[in-house]
Amino acid sequence: MKLPICVLGLFGLSLVCKAAEGPAEEFASRTYFYTGGMLPKPELLTELISHQDSMRMSLNTVFAGQIYVEKLIPHNPVQKYPLIFVPGAGQTSTNFLNTPDGRKGWASYFLTKGFTVYLIDPPQRGRSPYVPGSEGTIGLVPVLSVEQIFTAPEKFPNITTAYPQASLHTQWPGTGVRGDPIFDQFYASQVQLQLDPNISDRLMKNALNALMDKVGANVLITHSQAGPYGWIAGDSRPDLVKGIVSVEPEGPPFVQLPGRAGRPRIDGVTRLPLLYDPPVTNITRDLKLVQFPPPVGKEGLYVPCTLQASPPRKLVNLSKVPVALVTGEASYHAPYEYCTVGYFKQTGVEVTWLDLGRLGVKGNGHFSFLEKNNLDVADLVLDWIQRNVR
């Protein structure tokens, strides 16, 4: 007898139950470890005092900047390269386990295909602890922002006015707003994040490079804020990164759109330097930029692109790594993802645009790997890996 699965809301007393359809997660051998991190310089820390004044922590014994890594090995590991999943801002590795409504997630999907999977919590969040008093400031994404940007953009006129594609959003399970038990489960999973992207970029580069040095050749699967982490990893370790699947990476290139928070990616798709040919020694002087209008017929749907003037500099290391970009047709990335595709084509990177709507996978927002058709999206990712990763 299979018992029902029930989900209780946080913002209300609603309860949703459904018949169990088997385990939401694939069985696998599980271990964990940490990579990266260091003993920080004392001047970066304030004195840490516990609830009792007599319990003081010595500044030179605090470890910070490490990442938690969970390794899952399937019963029949037949794939040549493991997958490393890197979640976006305010997220943890739970994104890739089961979905908020209890369905199978991408980790289990790829385990069934014979991949060994590594799941990480980026520095200063989740099981990769933030050290109170250390560098930077942490914050949390407000519930309204999650509703408007991620789970229910179609319900907010200010969002559908900002980009009309939002009205196409149909794939989030449940209503996507507070009080719905599925949304409440998702919002409960949101954690703190480092508000200074320069700090998070630097910490993540060190920790992810250490992970790749430990596990060897791999395929990276990144989401949103983690997009630049993947580009830096491919630039730093082009012989180890055999492919990058980036689900809606930070963008667009070089600039920040009006009304968006955060620092622009001044090196193109990153804030940290990438290796260009000819070399870039001064970003402002060497990277000549021009703005291109949207394609004919896409005015009002696409934004202008800021890209390199001709002849563009090429990416020395990233051009050795095949890249796939995954974009939902109803996501806030829809108006500008083509700019990121254009940037990679300019710089000599072998890029495939998995533009879901045009591939017949309809209605997705920013979290396609959690939405109702998440396994349809995973099928496309698997097909790309099989065709392009060598």
Coordinates of C-alpha atoms in Angstrom, one line a residue:
M1 CA 0.0 0.0 0.0
K2 CA 1.3 3.4 -1.0
L3 CA 0.6 6.2 1.5
P4 CA -0.2 9.7 0.2
I5 CA 2.3 12.5 0.2
C6 CA 1.1 15.7 2.0
V7 CA 2.6 19.2 1.9
L8 CA 1.7 21.8 4.6
G9 CA 1.9 25.5 3.8
L10 CA 3.9 27.9 5.9
F11 CA 1.9 31.1 5.4
G12 CA -1.4 29.4 5.9
L13 CA -3.0 26.2 7.1
S14 CA -3.6 24.7 3.7
L15 CA -2.7 21.0 3.2
V16 CA -2.3 19.3 -0.2
C17 CA -2.1 15.5 -0.5
K18 CA -1.5 13.3 -3.6
A19 CA -1.0 9.6 -4.1
A20 CA 2.5 8.4 -3.8
E21 CA 4.1 7.4 -7.1
G22 CA 7.3 5.8 -5.8
P23 CA 10.4 7.5 -4.3
A24 CA 11.0 11.1 -5.3
E25 CA 14.7 10.5 -5.1
E26 CA 16.8 7.8 -6.8
F27 CA 18.7 5.5 -4.5
A28 CA 22.4 6.2 -4.5
S29 CA 25.6 5.9 -2.4
R30 CA 26.1 9.1 -0.6
T31 CA 29.2 10.8 0.9
Y32 CA 30.2 14.4 1.6
F33 CA 33.3 16.5 2.0
Y34 CA 34.4 20.2 1.9
T35 CA 36.7 22.0 -0.5
G36 CA 38.2 25.5 -0.5
G37 CA 38.2 27.9 2.4
M38 CA 41.1 29.2 4.5
L39 CA 42.0 30.7 7.8
P40 CA 41.1 34.4 7.1
K41 CA 43.4 37.3 8.0
P42 CA 42.6 38.6 11.5
E43 CA 41.9 42.1 10.2
L44 CA 39.0 40.7 8.2
L45 CA 37.2 39.6 11.3
T46 CA 35.6 41.2 14.3
E47 CA 35.9 39.4 17.6
L48 CA 33.4 36.6 17.9
I49 CA 31.7 36.2 21.2
S50 CA 29.3 33.4 22.2
H51 CA 26.3 33.7 24.4
Q52 CA 28.7 33.7 27.4
D53 CA 31.5 36.3 27.6
S54 CA 33.9 33.6 28.8
M55 CA 33.3 31.6 25.6
R56 CA 35.5 33.5 23.1
M57 CA 36.6 32.2 19.7
S58 CA 40.2 32.9 18.7
L59 CA 40.4 34.8 15.4
N60 CA 43.2 32.7 14.0
T61 CA 41.2 29.4 14.3
V62 CA 38.2 30.5 12.2
F63 CA 37.9 28.7 8.8
A64 CA 35.8 30.4 6.1
G65 CA 35.0 30.3 2.4
Q66 CA 34.7 26.5 2.1
I67 CA 31.9 24.7 0.2
Y68 CA 29.9 21.7 1.2
V69 CA 30.0 18.9 -1.4
E70 CA 27.6 16.0 -1.5
K71 CA 28.6 13.1 -3.8
L72 CA 25.9 10.7 -5.1
I73 CA 27.0 7.5 -6.9
P74 CA 24.3 5.5 -8.8
H75 CA 24.0 1.8 -8.6
N76 CA 25.3 1.5 -12.2
P77 CA 27.7 4.4 -12.9
V78 CA 28.3 4.1 -16.6
Q79 CA 28.9 7.8 -17.6
K80 CA 32.5 8.9 -18.3
Y81 CA 32.2 12.3 -16.5
P82 CA 30.4 13.3 -13.3
L83 CA 28.1 16.2 -13.1
I84 CA 28.7 19.1 -10.7
F85 CA 25.5 21.1 -9.9
V86 CA 26.0 24.7 -8.8
P87 CA 22.9 26.6 -7.6
G88 CA 22.0 30.3 -7.9
A89 CA 21.6 33.1 -5.5
G90 CA 20.0 32.3 -2.2
Q91 CA 19.8 28.6 -3.2
T92 CA 21.4 25.4 -2.0
S93 CA 21.9 22.0 -3.4
T94 CA 18.4 21.0 -2.4
N95 CA 17.3 22.7 -5.7
F96 CA 18.4 19.6 -7.5
L97 CA 17.1 16.9 -5.2
N98 CA 13.3 16.6 -5.3
T99 CA 10.9 19.5 -6.3
P100 CA 8.9 21.5 -3.8
D101 CA 5.8 19.5 -4.6
G102 CA 7.6 16.2 -4.1
R103 CA 8.5 15.1 -7.7
K104 CA 11.8 13.7 -8.8
G105 CA 14.5 16.4 -9.4
W106 CA 17.4 16.6 -11.7
A107 CA 19.9 14.8 -9.5
S108 CA 17.7 11.7 -9.4
Y109 CA 17.1 12.0 -13.2
F110 CA 20.8 12.0 -14.0
L111 CA 21.5 9.3 -11.5
T112 CA 19.1 7.1 -13.4
K113 CA 21.2 7.8 -16.5
G114 CA 24.3 6.5 -14.8
F115 CA 26.0 9.8 -13.9
T116 CA 27.8 10.4 -10.6
V117 CA 26.5 13.6 -9.2
Y118 CA 28.2 16.3 -7.0
L119 CA 25.8 18.8 -5.3
I120 CA 27.3 21.9 -3.6
D121 CA 26.3 24.7 -1.3
P122 CA 28.2 27.8 -2.4
P123 CA 30.3 29.7 0.2
Q124 CA 28.6 31.5 3.1
R125 CA 25.2 29.8 2.7
G126 CA 23.5 26.5 3.6
R127 CA 26.0 24.0 4.9
S128 CA 28.9 26.2 3.8
P129 CA 28.8 28.4 6.8
Y130 CA 28.9 32.2 6.9
V131 CA 31.3 33.3 9.7
P132 CA 29.7 36.2 11.6
G133 CA 31.9 39.2 11.4
S134 CA 33.8 38.1 8.3
E135 CA 34.0 40.0 5.1
G136 CA 30.9 41.2 3.3
T137 CA 27.2 41.4 4.2
I138 CA 24.6 38.7 3.9
G139 CA 20.9 39.2 3.0
L140 CA 17.8 37.2 2.0
V141 CA 15.5 37.6 -1.1
P142 CA 12.1 39.0 0.1
V143 CA 9.0 36.8 -0.5
L144 CA 7.4 39.4 -2.9
S145 CA 10.5 39.3 -5.2
V146 CA 10.4 35.5 -5.3
E147 CA 6.7 35.6 -6.3
Q148 CA 7.2 38.3 -9.0
I149 CA 10.5 37.2 -10.5
F150 CA 10.5 33.4 -10.1
T151 CA 7.2 31.6 -9.4
A152 CA 4.3 33.8 -10.5
P153 CA 5.4 36.6 -12.8
E154 CA 2.3 36.2 -14.9
K155 CA 0.1 37.4 -11.9
F156 CA 1.8 40.8 -11.6
P157 CA 1.0 43.6 -14.1
N158 CA 4.2 45.5 -13.4
I159 CA 6.1 42.3 -14.5
T160 CA 4.1 41.5 -17.6
T161 CA 4.5 45.2 -18.6
A162 CA 8.3 45.0 -18.1
Y163 CA 8.5 42.0 -20.3
P164 CA 5.5 40.5 -22.1
Q165 CA 6.9 37.0 -22.1
A166 CA 6.0 36.7 -18.4
S167 CA 2.3 36.1 -19.4
L168 CA 3.4 32.8 -20.9
H169 CA 4.3 31.3 -17.6
T170 CA 2.3 28.2 -16.8
Q171 CA 4.7 25.5 -15.4
W172 CA 5.2 26.4 -11.8
P173 CA 3.3 23.8 -9.7
G174 CA 0.6 25.4 -7.6
T175 CA -0.3 29.1 -7.5
G176 CA 3.3 30.4 -7.0
V177 CA 2.3 32.8 -4.2
R178 CA 2.5 32.7 -0.5
G179 CA -0.2 30.6 1.2
D180 CA 0.1 27.9 -1.4
P181 CA 1.8 25.0 0.3
I182 CA 4.1 24.3 -2.7
F183 CA 5.3 27.9 -2.8
D184 CA 5.7 27.9 0.9
Q185 CA 7.9 24.9 0.7
F186 CA 10.1 26.5 -1.9
Y187 CA 10.3 29.8 0.0
A188 CA 11.3 27.9 3.1
S189 CA 14.3 26.6 1.2
Q190 CA 15.7 30.1 0.5
V191 CA 18.8 30.9 2.5
Q192 CA 21.1 33.9 3.0
L193 CA 23.5 35.0 0.3
Q194 CA 26.6 37.3 0.1
L195 CA 25.5 40.7 -1.2
D196 CA 28.8 41.6 -2.6
P197 CA 29.2 39.6 -5.8
N198 CA 32.9 40.3 -6.0
I199 CA 33.4 38.4 -2.7
S200 CA 31.2 35.5 -3.7
D201 CA 32.9 35.2 -7.1
R202 CA 36.3 35.1 -5.5
L203 CA 35.4 32.6 -2.8
M204 CA 33.6 30.4 -5.3
K205 CA 36.5 30.4 -7.8
N206 CA 38.8 29.1 -5.1
A207 CA 36.5 26.4 -3.8
L208 CA 35.2 25.2 -7.2
N209 CA 38.7 25.0 -8.6
A210 CA 39.7 22.9 -5.5
L211 CA 36.7 20.6 -6.1
M212 CA 37.6 20.1 -9.8
D213 CA 41.2 19.4 -8.9
K214 CA 39.9 16.7 -6.5
V215 CA 37.4 15.0 -8.7
G216 CA 38.9 15.5 -12.1
A217 CA 37.2 15.9 -15.5
N218 CA 33.5 16.9 -15.2
V219 CA 30.5 18.6 -16.7
L220 CA 29.2 21.7 -14.9
I221 CA 25.5 22.5 -14.6
T222 CA 25.0 26.0 -13.2
H223 CA 22.0 28.2 -12.6
S224 CA 21.5 32.0 -12.6
Q225 CA 24.1 33.6 -10.3
A226 CA 26.3 30.5 -10.7
G227 CA 26.6 31.2 -14.4
P228 CA 29.8 33.3 -13.9
Y229 CA 31.1 30.7 -11.6
G230 CA 31.0 28.2 -14.5
W231 CA 32.6 30.6 -16.9
I232 CA 35.5 31.2 -14.5
A233 CA 35.9 27.5 -13.9
G234 CA 36.1 26.8 -17.6
D235 CA 38.6 29.6 -18.0
S236 CA 40.7 28.3 -15.0
R237 CA 40.5 24.6 -15.7
P238 CA 39.7 24.1 -19.4
D239 CA 41.2 20.6 -19.4
L240 CA 38.9 19.5 -16.6
V241 CA 35.6 21.1 -17.6
K242 CA 34.4 19.0 -20.5
G243 CA 31.1 21.0 -20.9
I244 CA 29.0 23.6 -19.2
V245 CA 25.2 23.6 -19.1
S246 CA 24.1 27.0 -17.8
V247 CA 20.5 27.5 -17.0
E248 CA 19.8 31.2 -17.4
P249 CA 23.2 32.5 -16.3
E250 CA 23.6 36.1 -15.0
G251 CA 23.4 38.5 -17.9
P252 CA 23.3 40.3 -20.2
P253 CA 27.0 40.8 -21.1
F254 CA 28.9 43.8 -19.9
V255 CA 26.0 45.9 -18.6
Q256 CA 23.2 45.7 -15.9
L257 CA 19.7 46.4 -17.1
P258 CA 17.8 49.4 -15.7
G259 CA 16.1 48.5 -12.4
R260 CA 18.3 45.5 -11.7
A261 CA 20.5 45.3 -8.6
G262 CA 24.1 44.2 -8.6
R263 CA 27.3 45.0 -10.4
P264 CA 27.7 44.5 -14.1
R265 CA 29.9 41.8 -15.6
I266 CA 32.6 44.1 -16.9
D267 CA 34.7 41.3 -18.4
G268 CA 31.7 40.2 -20.5
V269 CA 29.9 37.5 -18.7
T270 CA 32.0 37.7 -15.5
R271 CA 33.3 40.2 -13.0
L272 CA 36.6 38.4 -12.6
P273 CA 39.0 38.5 -15.5
L274 CA 38.9 36.0 -18.4
L275 CA 41.8 35.1 -20.7
Y276 CA 41.3 36.9 -24.0
D277 CA 43.3 37.0 -27.2
P278 CA 44.6 39.6 -27.8
P279 CA 45.2 40.0 -24.1
V280 CA 43.2 42.5 -22.1
T281 CA 45.3 44.6 -19.7
N282 CA 42.8 47.4 -19.3
I283 CA 39.1 46.6 -19.6
T284 CA 37.9 50.1 -20.4
R285 CA 40.6 50.7 -23.0
D286 CA 40.9 47.2 -24.6
L287 CA 37.3 46.0 -24.8
K288 CA 35.7 48.3 -27.3
L289 CA 31.9 47.9 -27.0
V290 CA 29.0 48.8 -29.2
Q291 CA 25.2 48.5 -28.8
F292 CA 23.2 46.4 -31.3
P293 CA 19.4 46.9 -31.7
P294 CA 17.0 43.9 -31.2
P295 CA 16.4 41.7 -34.2
V296 CA 13.8 42.9 -36.7
G297 CA 10.4 41.8 -35.4
K298 CA 11.6 41.4 -31.8
E299 CA 11.3 45.0 -30.8
G300 CA 9.5 45.2 -27.4
L301 CA 10.3 41.6 -26.7
Y302 CA 14.1 41.7 -26.8
V303 CA 16.4 44.4 -25.4
P304 CA 19.4 45.9 -27.3
C305 CA 22.7 44.0 -26.8
T306 CA 26.0 45.5 -25.7
L307 CA 28.8 43.4 -27.4
Q308 CA 32.3 43.9 -28.6
A309 CA 33.1 46.0 -31.6
S310 CA 34.7 44.3 -34.6
P311 CA 37.1 42.6 -34.6
P312 CA 36.2 41.0 -31.3
R313 CA 38.7 39.5 -28.9
K314 CA 38.5 35.7 -28.5
L315 CA 38.3 33.7 -25.3
V316 CA 41.5 31.5 -25.2
N317 CA 40.4 28.9 -22.6
L318 CA 36.6 28.9 -22.7
S319 CA 36.7 28.4 -26.5
K320 CA 37.9 24.9 -25.7
V321 CA 34.7 24.1 -23.7
P322 CA 31.3 23.4 -25.3
V323 CA 28.5 25.4 -23.7
A324 CA 24.7 25.1 -23.6
L325 CA 22.4 27.9 -22.5
V326 CA 18.9 26.9 -21.3
T327 CA 16.2 29.6 -21.3
G328 CA 12.6 29.4 -20.4
E329 CA 10.2 31.2 -22.7
A330 CA 8.4 33.1 -19.8
S331 CA 11.5 33.9 -17.8
Y332 CA 12.9 37.4 -17.2
H333 CA 15.9 36.2 -19.1
A334 CA 13.9 35.8 -22.3
P335 CA 14.4 39.4 -23.5
Y336 CA 18.2 39.3 -23.2
E337 CA 19.5 35.7 -23.3
Y338 CA 20.2 36.1 -27.1
C339 CA 22.8 38.7 -26.1
T340 CA 24.7 36.1 -24.1
V341 CA 24.5 33.7 -27.0
G342 CA 25.9 36.5 -29.2
Y343 CA 28.7 37.2 -26.8
F344 CA 29.9 33.6 -26.9
K345 CA 29.7 33.3 -30.7
Q346 CA 31.8 36.5 -31.0
T347 CA 34.4 35.1 -28.7
G348 CA 34.8 31.8 -30.4
V349 CA 32.9 29.6 -27.9
E350 CA 31.0 26.6 -29.2
V351 CA 27.6 27.5 -27.9
T352 CA 24.1 25.9 -28.2
W353 CA 21.0 27.8 -27.2
L354 CA 18.4 25.5 -25.8
D355 CA 15.6 28.1 -26.2
L356 CA 12.9 26.0 -24.6
G357 CA 9.9 27.6 -26.2
R358 CA 11.3 27.3 -29.7
L359 CA 12.1 23.7 -28.9
G360 CA 8.5 22.9 -28.0
V361 CA 8.9 23.0 -24.2
K362 CA 6.5 25.7 -23.2
G363 CA 5.7 27.9 -20.2
N364 CA 8.9 27.9 -18.2
G365 CA 10.2 30.5 -15.9
H366 CA 13.6 30.9 -14.2
F367 CA 13.5 27.6 -12.3
S368 CA 12.7 25.2 -15.1
F369 CA 14.4 22.4 -13.2
L370 CA 11.8 22.6 -10.5
E371 CA 8.7 23.2 -12.7
K372 CA 6.1 20.7 -13.8
N373 CA 7.9 19.8 -17.0
N374 CA 11.4 19.7 -15.4
L375 CA 12.1 16.2 -16.8
D376 CA 11.3 17.3 -20.3
V377 CA 14.0 20.0 -19.9
A378 CA 16.3 17.4 -18.4
D379 CA 15.8 15.3 -21.5
L380 CA 17.1 18.2 -23.7
V381 CA 20.1 18.7 -21.4
L382 CA 21.0 15.0 -21.5
D383 CA 20.7 14.9 -25.3
W384 CA 23.1 17.9 -25.5
I385 CA 25.6 16.3 -23.2
Q386 CA 25.5 13.1 -25.2
R387 CA 26.0 15.0 -28.5
N388 CA 28.6 17.5 -27.4
V389 CA 30.7 16.3 -24.5
R390 CA 33.8 14.3 -25.5

